[in-house]
Amino acid sequence: MRLPSPEDTFLNNLGRIYGTYAGGFVAFVILLAVLEQLGVPDRIIGYLFVFFTLAVYAGIGIVTRTVKVSEYYVAGRQVPAIYNGMATAADWMSGASFVGLAGTLYALGYDGLAYVLGWTGGFVLVAVLVAPYLRKFGAYTVPDFLAARFGGNLARLLGIVVLFACSFTYVVAQIYSTGIIASRFLGIPFEIAIYVGLAGILLCSMLGGMRAVTWTQVAQYLVLIIAYMLPVAILSAQKFGLPIAQITYGAVLQEITVLEQQLLAGGLATAETLKPHLAPFTSLDPFNFFALIACLMIGTASLPHLLMRYFTTASVRDARRSVGWSLLFIFLLYVTAPAYAAFAKLEVYQNVIGAGLDALPEWIYTYGRLGLVDICGAHAASVEAVQAACAEVTGNQGILRLPDLAIDRDVIVIATPEIAGLPYVIAGLVAAGGLAASISTADGLLLALANALSHDVYYRMIDRRAPASRRLLIARLLLLGAAVLAAYVASTRPADILSMVAWAFSLAAAGNFPVLVLGIWWRRCTSAGAIAGIIAGFGVTFYYLVMTQYGGMPEWYGVKNISAAVFGLPIGFVVTILVSLLTPAPSSEVQALIDDIRRPSGGPVMRDRTA
């Protein structure tokens, strides 16, 4: 009779472990609330929130460190479906979802729903078309699958190029969001705060790889979902007596519509500057709206770091179940984001617009000093700076008008507790949740980058005899290098968070989706077809994105570059199909492999190599 191993004991007690963790976190929040009431300075509470949560994540990373290859790359393929769903949700709900989504809904109103619809719908494609079959294949990375399916290292190399482009773009956005949060709550410059957040990211992912990242992400999900839902629950309870903002925010939308008319009638807004919150297609025309939904859906099913999560389950069935759990856990945040945006806009319209320039709330100056709130075209660093800037604006009479106020959309979630006058401990809790969201995704992205370079480039293409210790050392060094480079790029503030993330999705969709879907579902798809399809689809998308953003090239047919895959995706499919039909069919062995991948029963096609 085999005695249970420490790993078996750990897996059997997951419910108790994370239940205790969640209870401890709630007790920690209550303790800080008591300290606030006793007069402990806000800055101290902010420091405690940031450093305590980072210390917990780093501790989990250290405790779950490993030197086994299969555990480092795929967590030993032992993660139960519900916990993999929770970790996937944390991996997925990045700084873009936590920090950027509600801010985009605040700024765009109805049009911002394209992000919610695209990201949620993408998991249907993940479950139906991709994830179970990659799990049945049994590889460590997406380039592993491409190399085996299409033979040789060229397909692997192209897969690595696509992975690096989309993952690096995505991780820059996550590090950018950690910089915003840390700079606000630690009171340090943004450029320094980025590296403080980076330290927490590295401690979680460097030592234990996917094993450490998985169990850290479960803990991070618990923090981020509590932090996201609590503030709007409090606002809903205060206003309607019901702490379910997802139900009550319909009444808030009605109030916003009334206030919009009052602002127009009172001369505090103009028809050119006020975009009705419920009016469709005020920022995105119908084509761009639906193009963005399509790019985000398909990009979701193509992101290498997300697909890697389904390599960690114990079976193909668990991979499917993980997608279902992921959708449930993601739904909790996505159904709350529109309510967050509505409550924040209501507070701004009621209590900020129309206020005297000498009577603006303190949060304006807090974020103005960070360069995240502008009034009359200048950073709102002080009362004097605001008054001086507005004195230069024609028609301003000492009253804040809607056109005078510019709030960086990436701070709406972080600032809403302060905008609504909630206790500072709630603001600190939201900051902790934002850090959890950004760090969890950054961990997964950096791991995908490092694993691709160490496993697919170094081990598969350079030194097939490298021992496990050297492979893991290379992985950690590459992870560190990629992280530092991403932090440097983030410090230059290349764009808003959600735009950077949308670029990553378009690059992944155009580069990966055609070859993944055709490689799994069409036996006739050839190596030459896949290689040509990746080069054509990814190349067109990358060219359009870079040239419209940085090269001054006009948009093609009015398509915004956040939907760049609109051009590359169909080109990738067409080229892959045409070239495949013009070249010899794959060998019978490869076609048998594809049949085996699509067969639900049986073990992985490619057995783990743990040497």
XYZ file of C-alpha atoms in Angstrom:
611
model
C 0.000 0.000 0.000
C 1.492 3.322 -1.099
C 1.727 5.980 1.585
C 0.428 9.420 0.541
C 3.206 11.718 -0.609
C 3.544 15.331 0.633
C 2.109 16.448 -2.728
C -0.944 14.172 -2.248
C -1.464 15.561 1.246
C -1.214 19.110 -0.077
C -3.748 18.477 -2.861
C -6.187 16.767 -0.490
C -6.124 19.751 1.882
C -6.441 22.556 -0.663
C -9.909 23.560 0.525
C -8.767 23.915 4.111
C -5.567 25.738 3.146
C -7.228 28.366 0.965
C -10.222 28.694 3.285
C -7.825 29.559 6.088
C -5.979 31.937 3.782
C -9.196 33.755 2.772
C -10.262 34.051 6.415
C -6.855 35.388 7.363
C -6.983 37.981 4.597
C -10.420 39.204 5.705
C -9.141 39.443 9.288
C -6.144 41.450 8.034
C -8.461 43.914 6.270
C -10.573 44.282 9.422
C -7.424 44.905 11.470
C -6.322 47.679 9.111
C -9.807 49.206 9.275
C -9.511 49.315 13.053
C -6.050 50.859 12.788
C -7.437 53.547 10.481
C -10.108 54.406 13.011
C -7.399 54.647 15.694
C -5.619 57.296 13.649
C -2.871 55.329 11.897
C -1.750 57.459 8.886
C -3.089 56.490 5.462
C 0.390 56.038 4.054
C 1.208 53.399 6.695
C -1.968 51.491 5.815
C -1.057 51.670 2.126
C 2.419 50.307 2.860
C 0.977 47.466 4.949
C -1.433 46.455 2.192
C 1.192 46.471 -0.542
C 4.012 44.804 1.351
C 1.882 42.262 3.223
C 0.261 40.946 0.049
C 3.567 40.891 -1.835
C 5.158 39.026 1.088
C 2.383 36.405 1.074
C 2.708 35.799 -2.671
C 6.491 35.617 -2.418
C 6.160 33.188 0.504
C 3.933 30.876 -1.532
C 6.424 31.074 -4.380
C 9.293 30.125 -2.074
C 7.410 27.290 -0.330
C 6.331 25.740 -3.649
C 9.706 26.064 -5.366
C 10.791 23.038 -7.371
C 13.713 21.552 -9.265
C 11.636 19.050 -11.252
C 11.207 19.887 -14.919
C 7.565 18.764 -15.232
C 6.592 20.718 -12.117
C 8.432 23.820 -13.297
C 6.824 23.787 -16.757
C 3.340 22.277 -16.150
C 2.941 22.012 -12.323
C 3.345 18.243 -12.528
C -0.025 17.999 -14.351
C -1.790 17.530 -11.002
C -3.843 20.728 -10.604
C -7.555 19.964 -9.868
C -10.019 21.533 -12.317
C -11.628 24.000 -9.898
C -8.269 25.353 -8.717
C -6.916 25.468 -12.246
C -10.044 27.445 -13.153
C -9.319 29.855 -10.321
C -5.665 30.178 -11.316
C -6.673 30.675 -14.954
C -9.095 33.413 -13.904
C -6.312 35.179 -12.003
C -3.948 34.673 -14.934
C -6.604 36.057 -17.247
C -7.968 38.963 -15.165
C -4.925 41.088 -15.558
C -4.334 44.731 -14.836
C -6.316 45.306 -18.033
C -9.414 43.669 -16.553
C -9.001 44.877 -12.979
C -7.539 48.336 -13.555
C -8.411 49.133 -17.157
C -11.811 47.594 -17.935
C -14.020 49.681 -15.656
C -12.066 52.786 -16.667
C -12.704 52.024 -20.325
C -16.408 51.495 -19.621
C -16.354 54.816 -17.741
C -14.798 56.570 -20.740
C -16.572 54.775 -23.594
C -19.857 53.744 -22.025
C -21.730 51.259 -24.204
C -18.814 50.891 -26.617
C -16.606 49.563 -23.828
C -18.785 46.440 -23.708
C -16.843 45.181 -26.736
C -14.054 44.186 -24.336
C -16.429 42.316 -22.008
C -18.134 40.459 -24.867
C -14.902 39.608 -26.657
C -12.996 38.334 -23.660
C -15.889 36.302 -22.273
C -16.869 34.782 -25.597
C -13.289 33.760 -26.241
C -13.469 31.039 -23.621
C -16.117 29.260 -25.665
C -13.567 28.978 -28.468
C -10.939 27.828 -25.959
C -13.191 25.025 -24.707
C -14.501 23.886 -28.082
C -11.574 24.280 -30.456
C -8.230 24.309 -28.686
C -7.588 23.590 -24.992
C -8.655 19.903 -24.628
C -6.677 18.890 -27.712
C -3.485 20.619 -26.640
C -3.851 18.885 -23.272
C -4.316 15.535 -25.018
C -1.159 16.244 -27.001
C 0.730 16.542 -23.704
C 3.373 19.162 -24.531
C 4.944 21.810 -22.308
C 4.396 24.800 -24.630
C 2.453 25.876 -27.727
C 5.642 25.897 -29.882
C 6.123 22.256 -28.779
C 2.821 21.406 -30.434
C 3.663 23.349 -33.593
C 7.018 21.555 -33.916
C 5.487 18.088 -33.552
C 2.462 18.783 -35.743
C 4.333 20.552 -38.534
C 7.730 18.901 -38.222
C 11.040 20.633 -37.619
C 12.272 23.681 -35.843
C 11.087 26.370 -38.264
C 7.461 26.049 -37.128
C 8.699 26.018 -33.515
C 10.777 29.154 -34.111
C 7.878 31.020 -35.682
C 5.684 29.985 -32.762
C 8.284 31.426 -30.404
C 8.340 34.715 -32.347
C 4.548 35.019 -32.067
C 4.646 34.041 -28.392
C 7.341 36.578 -27.620
C 5.597 39.421 -29.469
C 2.175 38.990 -27.855
C 3.397 37.972 -24.393
C 5.959 40.761 -24.167
C 3.387 43.371 -25.210
C 0.971 41.963 -22.655
C 3.486 41.834 -19.796
C 4.503 45.456 -20.378
C 0.863 46.397 -19.717
C 0.849 44.421 -16.442
C 4.059 45.974 -15.162
C 2.700 49.389 -16.165
C -0.376 48.818 -13.979
C 1.734 47.704 -11.003
C 3.697 50.941 -11.386
C 0.515 53.037 -11.262
C -0.708 51.281 -8.118
C 2.621 51.218 -6.293
C 3.360 54.874 -7.099
C 0.005 55.917 -5.638
C 0.084 53.882 -2.455
C 3.794 53.973 -1.713
C 4.232 57.624 -2.608
C 7.204 56.986 -4.909
C 7.840 58.000 -8.541
C 6.192 55.846 -11.199
C 9.533 54.891 -12.755
C 10.749 53.485 -9.416
C 7.406 51.928 -8.465
C 7.558 49.747 -11.579
C 10.636 47.966 -10.264
C 9.102 47.539 -6.788
C 6.185 45.689 -8.387
C 8.608 43.753 -10.553
C 10.350 42.401 -7.452
C 7.102 40.830 -6.253
C 6.454 39.361 -9.693
C 9.874 37.727 -9.850
C 9.698 36.252 -6.358
C 6.481 34.475 -7.322
C 7.635 33.006 -10.613
C 11.410 32.539 -10.619
C 11.819 29.823 -8.019
C 8.940 27.459 -8.636
C 7.862 28.040 -12.217
C 4.339 26.937 -13.100
C 3.914 25.069 -9.810
C 4.596 28.171 -7.721
C 2.685 30.443 -10.087
C -0.401 28.196 -9.995
C -0.797 28.165 -6.226
C 0.111 31.850 -5.982
C -2.534 32.692 -8.575
C -5.222 30.872 -6.595
C -4.359 33.060 -3.603
C -4.283 36.157 -5.817
C -7.715 35.404 -7.242
C -9.237 35.379 -3.770
C -7.702 38.781 -3.048
C -8.594 40.425 -6.345
C -12.225 39.296 -6.439
C -12.865 40.439 -2.855
C -11.123 43.739 -3.562
C -13.070 44.326 -6.765
C -16.560 43.488 -5.547
C -16.489 45.017 -2.061
C -16.321 48.770 -2.923
C -19.303 48.704 -5.307
C -21.205 46.482 -2.870
C -20.716 49.173 -0.206
C -21.771 51.954 -2.605
C -24.842 49.967 -3.618
C -25.768 49.329 0.018
C -25.346 53.014 0.890
C -27.517 54.193 -1.992
C -30.128 51.454 -2.357
C -29.894 49.375 0.824
C -28.933 46.329 -1.261
C -25.251 45.318 -1.514
C -25.622 43.771 -4.969
C -24.336 46.409 -7.376
C -24.794 44.086 -10.348
C -28.565 44.441 -9.861
C -28.884 48.023 -8.648
C -26.648 49.741 -11.178
C -29.526 49.886 -13.671
C -30.991 52.649 -11.507
C -27.591 54.350 -11.492
C -27.558 54.353 -15.296
C -30.933 56.113 -15.277
C -29.552 58.774 -12.924
C -26.506 59.256 -15.164
C -28.785 59.834 -18.169
C -30.691 62.520 -16.248
C -27.458 64.172 -15.082
C -26.098 64.218 -18.640
C -29.089 66.284 -19.729
C -28.658 68.599 -16.746
C -24.977 69.152 -17.524
C -25.855 70.050 -21.112
C -28.652 72.365 -20.033
C -26.467 74.063 -17.415
C -23.583 74.735 -19.788
C -21.256 72.378 -17.882
C -20.882 70.137 -20.926
C -21.306 70.344 -24.666
C -22.697 67.857 -27.129
C -19.196 67.508 -28.616
C -17.543 66.585 -25.315
C -20.266 64.557 -23.574
C -20.719 61.038 -24.895
C -23.991 59.618 -23.512
C -23.126 56.591 -21.390
C -25.855 54.394 -22.880
C -25.601 55.546 -26.500
C -23.977 52.967 -28.796
C -21.204 53.651 -31.287
C -20.126 57.062 -30.002
C -16.446 56.072 -29.806
C -16.357 52.971 -32.010
C -18.370 52.697 -35.202
C -20.300 49.417 -35.642
C -17.589 47.779 -37.750
C -14.800 48.594 -35.275
C -17.036 47.531 -32.366
C -17.664 44.055 -33.774
C -14.144 43.762 -35.194
C -12.744 44.347 -31.706
C -15.071 41.695 -30.258
C -13.903 39.197 -32.874
C -10.205 39.969 -32.357
C -10.496 39.645 -28.588
C -12.469 36.388 -28.802
C -10.040 34.768 -31.205
C -7.038 36.221 -29.396
C -8.289 34.640 -26.167
C -8.160 31.220 -27.809
C -4.639 31.924 -29.080
C -2.736 33.372 -26.111
C 0.172 31.041 -25.286
C 0.295 31.879 -21.573
C -3.424 31.132 -21.213
C -3.281 27.867 -23.159
C -0.341 26.780 -20.984
C -2.706 26.697 -18.012
C -4.584 23.763 -19.542
C -1.364 21.754 -19.784
C -1.398 21.529 -15.962
C -4.578 19.491 -15.468
C -4.585 15.765 -14.770
C -6.683 14.824 -17.823
C -8.432 16.071 -20.949
C -11.732 16.011 -19.077
C -10.268 18.218 -16.374
C -9.054 20.628 -19.058
C -12.639 21.042 -20.262
C -13.942 21.412 -16.723
C -11.252 23.995 -16.016
C -12.608 26.182 -18.811
C -16.068 26.047 -17.217
C -14.722 27.017 -13.802
C -12.647 29.768 -15.418
C -15.761 31.273 -16.976
C -17.588 31.265 -13.640
C -14.746 32.959 -11.778
C -14.188 35.488 -14.569
C -17.913 36.212 -14.781
C -17.888 37.520 -11.201
C -15.529 40.350 -12.177
C -16.892 41.057 -15.632
C -20.476 41.389 -14.424
C -19.232 43.864 -11.794
C -17.108 46.073 -14.085
C -20.052 47.920 -15.721
C -21.460 48.634 -12.257
C -18.055 49.957 -11.147
C -17.953 52.356 -14.107
C -21.515 53.536 -13.507
C -21.070 54.255 -9.787
C -17.781 56.077 -10.464
C -19.327 58.264 -13.172
C -22.324 59.064 -10.981
C -20.027 60.252 -8.181
C -18.025 62.447 -10.573
C -21.108 63.971 -12.177
C -22.814 64.622 -8.829
C -19.919 65.811 -6.679
C -17.112 67.041 -8.935
C -18.498 68.583 -12.116
C -19.896 72.007 -11.228
C -17.739 72.404 -8.117
C -15.677 75.550 -7.624
C -12.017 75.306 -8.579
C -11.097 76.166 -4.995
C -13.336 73.424 -3.569
C -12.312 70.322 -5.495
C -11.929 67.052 -3.552
C -8.469 66.041 -2.395
C -8.320 62.948 -4.619
C -8.073 65.266 -7.647
C -4.723 66.547 -6.398
C -3.538 63.136 -5.187
C -3.758 61.720 -8.695
C -2.964 65.023 -10.374
C 0.463 65.012 -8.761
C 1.024 61.616 -10.372
C 0.100 63.037 -13.775
C -3.123 60.995 -13.923
C -5.693 63.799 -13.574
C -5.571 66.950 -15.701
C -7.720 70.049 -15.352
C -7.809 72.670 -18.093
C -4.978 70.866 -19.870
C -2.509 70.837 -16.951
C -1.691 68.302 -14.219
C -3.906 68.979 -11.205
C -0.977 69.133 -8.809
C -2.391 71.872 -6.554
C -5.210 74.413 -6.210
C -2.924 77.113 -7.561
C -1.934 75.016 -10.606
C -5.591 74.317 -11.408
C -6.661 77.934 -11.071
C -3.747 79.173 -13.164
C -4.480 76.668 -15.941
C -8.212 77.390 -16.020
C -7.607 81.153 -16.090
C -6.123 80.615 -19.542
C -9.230 78.795 -20.824
C -11.815 80.884 -22.599
C -15.195 80.812 -20.896
C -14.091 79.274 -17.601
C -15.658 81.137 -14.670
C -14.048 79.328 -11.764
C -16.333 76.289 -12.063
C -15.136 72.850 -13.150
C -16.836 71.851 -16.389
C -16.854 68.386 -17.921
C -14.535 69.365 -20.828
C -12.032 70.745 -18.295
C -11.590 67.397 -16.503
C -9.446 64.577 -17.907
C -9.060 61.441 -15.777
C -6.698 58.716 -16.920
C -9.021 55.768 -17.458
C -6.512 53.447 -15.790
C -7.067 55.038 -12.365
C -10.884 54.871 -12.203
C -10.938 51.600 -10.258
C -8.107 52.615 -7.929
C -9.599 56.046 -7.294
C -13.301 55.146 -6.940
C -13.170 54.482 -3.156
C -11.609 57.922 -2.677
C -13.967 59.548 -5.190
C -16.906 58.117 -3.218
C -15.457 59.092 0.172
C -15.089 55.525 1.443
C -12.606 54.726 4.229
C -9.010 54.653 3.094
C -8.730 50.969 3.985
C -11.084 50.224 1.067
C -8.773 52.111 -1.272
C -5.866 50.085 0.077
C -7.824 46.878 -0.453
C -8.487 47.819 -4.079
C -4.775 48.532 -4.550
C -3.965 45.080 -3.174
C -6.471 43.553 -5.601
C -5.024 45.486 -8.518
C -1.541 44.289 -7.638
C -2.816 40.711 -7.360
C -4.399 40.943 -10.817
C -1.349 42.493 -12.460
C 1.188 40.246 -10.762
C -0.736 37.033 -11.430
C -0.906 37.726 -15.153
C 2.663 39.008 -15.320
C 3.820 35.778 -13.653
C 2.083 33.667 -16.275
C 3.357 35.798 -19.154
C 6.962 35.878 -17.985
C 6.835 32.144 -17.408
C 5.532 31.610 -20.955
C 8.355 33.773 -22.325
C 11.079 32.107 -20.285
C 9.775 28.585 -20.895
C 9.622 29.120 -24.645
C 13.181 30.418 -24.755
C 14.662 27.838 -22.373
C 12.643 24.775 -23.423
C 11.904 25.418 -27.096
C 15.056 27.288 -28.073
C 17.801 26.158 -25.692
C 16.750 22.572 -24.966
C 14.952 21.595 -28.182
C 17.151 23.453 -30.656
C 20.584 23.962 -29.053
C 21.410 21.362 -26.388
C 19.156 18.287 -26.204
C 21.466 16.755 -23.584
C 21.228 19.639 -21.111
C 20.516 18.362 -17.572
C 17.412 19.526 -15.745
C 19.388 21.799 -13.421
C 20.908 23.724 -16.325
C 17.571 23.986 -18.149
C 15.901 25.482 -15.089
C 18.817 27.861 -14.509
C 18.544 29.073 -18.108
C 14.778 29.488 -17.692
C 15.213 31.620 -14.576
C 17.910 33.806 -16.104
C 15.810 34.388 -19.215
C 12.765 35.161 -17.085
C 14.788 37.783 -15.197
C 16.066 39.335 -18.425
C 12.615 39.503 -20.016
C 11.171 41.033 -16.840
C 13.752 43.802 -16.602
C 13.373 44.650 -20.289
C 9.576 44.770 -19.966
C 9.857 47.026 -16.916
C 12.068 49.429 -18.838
C 9.581 49.592 -21.721
C 6.700 50.104 -19.274
C 8.540 53.029 -17.666
C 8.283 54.886 -20.997
C 4.438 54.792 -20.774
C 3.958 53.533 -24.365
C 0.112 53.580 -24.281
C -2.860 52.972 -21.987
C -3.155 49.496 -20.512
C -6.143 48.298 -22.499
C -4.693 49.347 -25.847
C -1.469 47.433 -25.196
C -3.459 44.356 -24.222
C -5.635 44.602 -27.354
C -2.455 44.670 -29.464
C -1.297 41.453 -27.793
C -4.609 39.762 -28.607
C -4.451 40.759 -32.262
C -0.884 39.482 -32.581
C -1.806 36.168 -30.946
C -4.963 35.773 -33.029
C -3.249 36.359 -36.367
C -0.127 34.355 -35.545
C -1.534 31.354 -33.683
C -5.235 30.814 -34.302
C -5.185 29.701 -37.974
C -2.410 27.144 -37.470
C -3.789 25.872 -34.152
C -7.313 25.362 -35.465
C -6.286 23.970 -38.843
C -3.512 21.929 -37.252
C -6.009 20.251 -34.903
C -9.062 19.996 -37.150
C -7.683 19.585 -40.696
C -5.457 16.583 -41.357
C -4.464 17.993 -44.755
C -2.778 21.080 -43.223
C 0.909 20.882 -44.122
C 4.105 22.221 -42.642
C 4.668 24.592 -45.574
C 1.101 25.853 -45.276
C 1.421 26.515 -41.549
C 4.764 28.308 -41.917
C 3.482 30.477 -44.761
C 0.265 31.209 -42.846
C 2.085 32.327 -39.700
C 4.455 34.559 -41.638
C 1.660 36.145 -43.697
C -0.965 36.583 -40.985
C 1.333 37.673 -38.183
C 3.442 39.799 -40.536
C 0.502 41.819 -41.859
C -0.906 42.368 -38.356
C 2.446 43.388 -36.893
C 3.120 45.770 -39.793
C -0.290 47.434 -39.514
C -0.040 47.814 -35.750
C 3.473 49.277 -35.710
C 3.010 51.576 -38.694
C -0.306 53.055 -37.564
C 0.906 53.527 -33.987
C 4.450 54.755 -34.577
C 4.990 55.173 -38.338
C 2.288 57.683 -39.138
C 0.539 55.357 -41.580
C -3.186 56.112 -42.013
C -5.689 53.457 -40.959
C -6.860 51.041 -43.635
C -10.619 51.449 -44.176
C -10.872 53.188 -40.801
C -9.961 50.081 -38.781
C -8.321 50.980 -35.457
C -5.086 49.193 -34.644
C -6.572 47.561 -31.541
C -8.348 45.362 -34.125
C -5.301 44.829 -36.336
C -5.987 41.079 -36.644
C -8.964 41.907 -38.886
C -6.438 41.954 -41.712
C -3.925 39.324 -40.602
C -6.383 36.645 -39.439
C -8.172 35.934 -42.752
C -4.869 36.219 -44.618
C -3.389 33.603 -42.268
C -6.264 31.190 -42.915
C -6.288 31.693 -46.674
C -2.519 31.356 -47.092
C -2.347 28.286 -44.841
C -5.133 26.544 -46.753
C -3.876 27.431 -50.234
C -0.260 26.479 -49.604
C -1.367 23.241 -47.893
C -3.428 22.280 -50.949
C -0.477 23.000 -53.228
C 2.026 20.915 -51.226
C 2.172 17.171 -50.450
C -0.109 15.917 -47.690
C 1.396 15.219 -44.248
C 2.697 11.740 -43.540
C 0.389 9.016 -42.302
C 2.092 9.218 -38.900
C 1.238 12.914 -38.531
C -2.341 12.317 -39.652
C -2.648 9.503 -37.115
C -1.322 11.864 -34.442
C -4.081 14.360 -35.274
C -6.717 11.637 -35.043
C -5.313 10.596 -31.673
C -5.370 14.187 -30.357
C -9.078 14.472 -31.155
C -9.892 11.159 -29.447
C -11.110 11.923 -25.864
C -9.889 8.667 -24.304
C -6.324 7.599 -23.681
C -3.259 9.290 -22.272
C -1.213 12.164 -23.670
C 0.168 11.642 -27.166
C 3.519 13.136 -26.211
C 4.701 11.692 -22.915
C 6.338 13.960 -20.370
C 10.095 14.088 -20.534
C 11.310 14.796 -17.068
C 14.983 14.110 -17.560
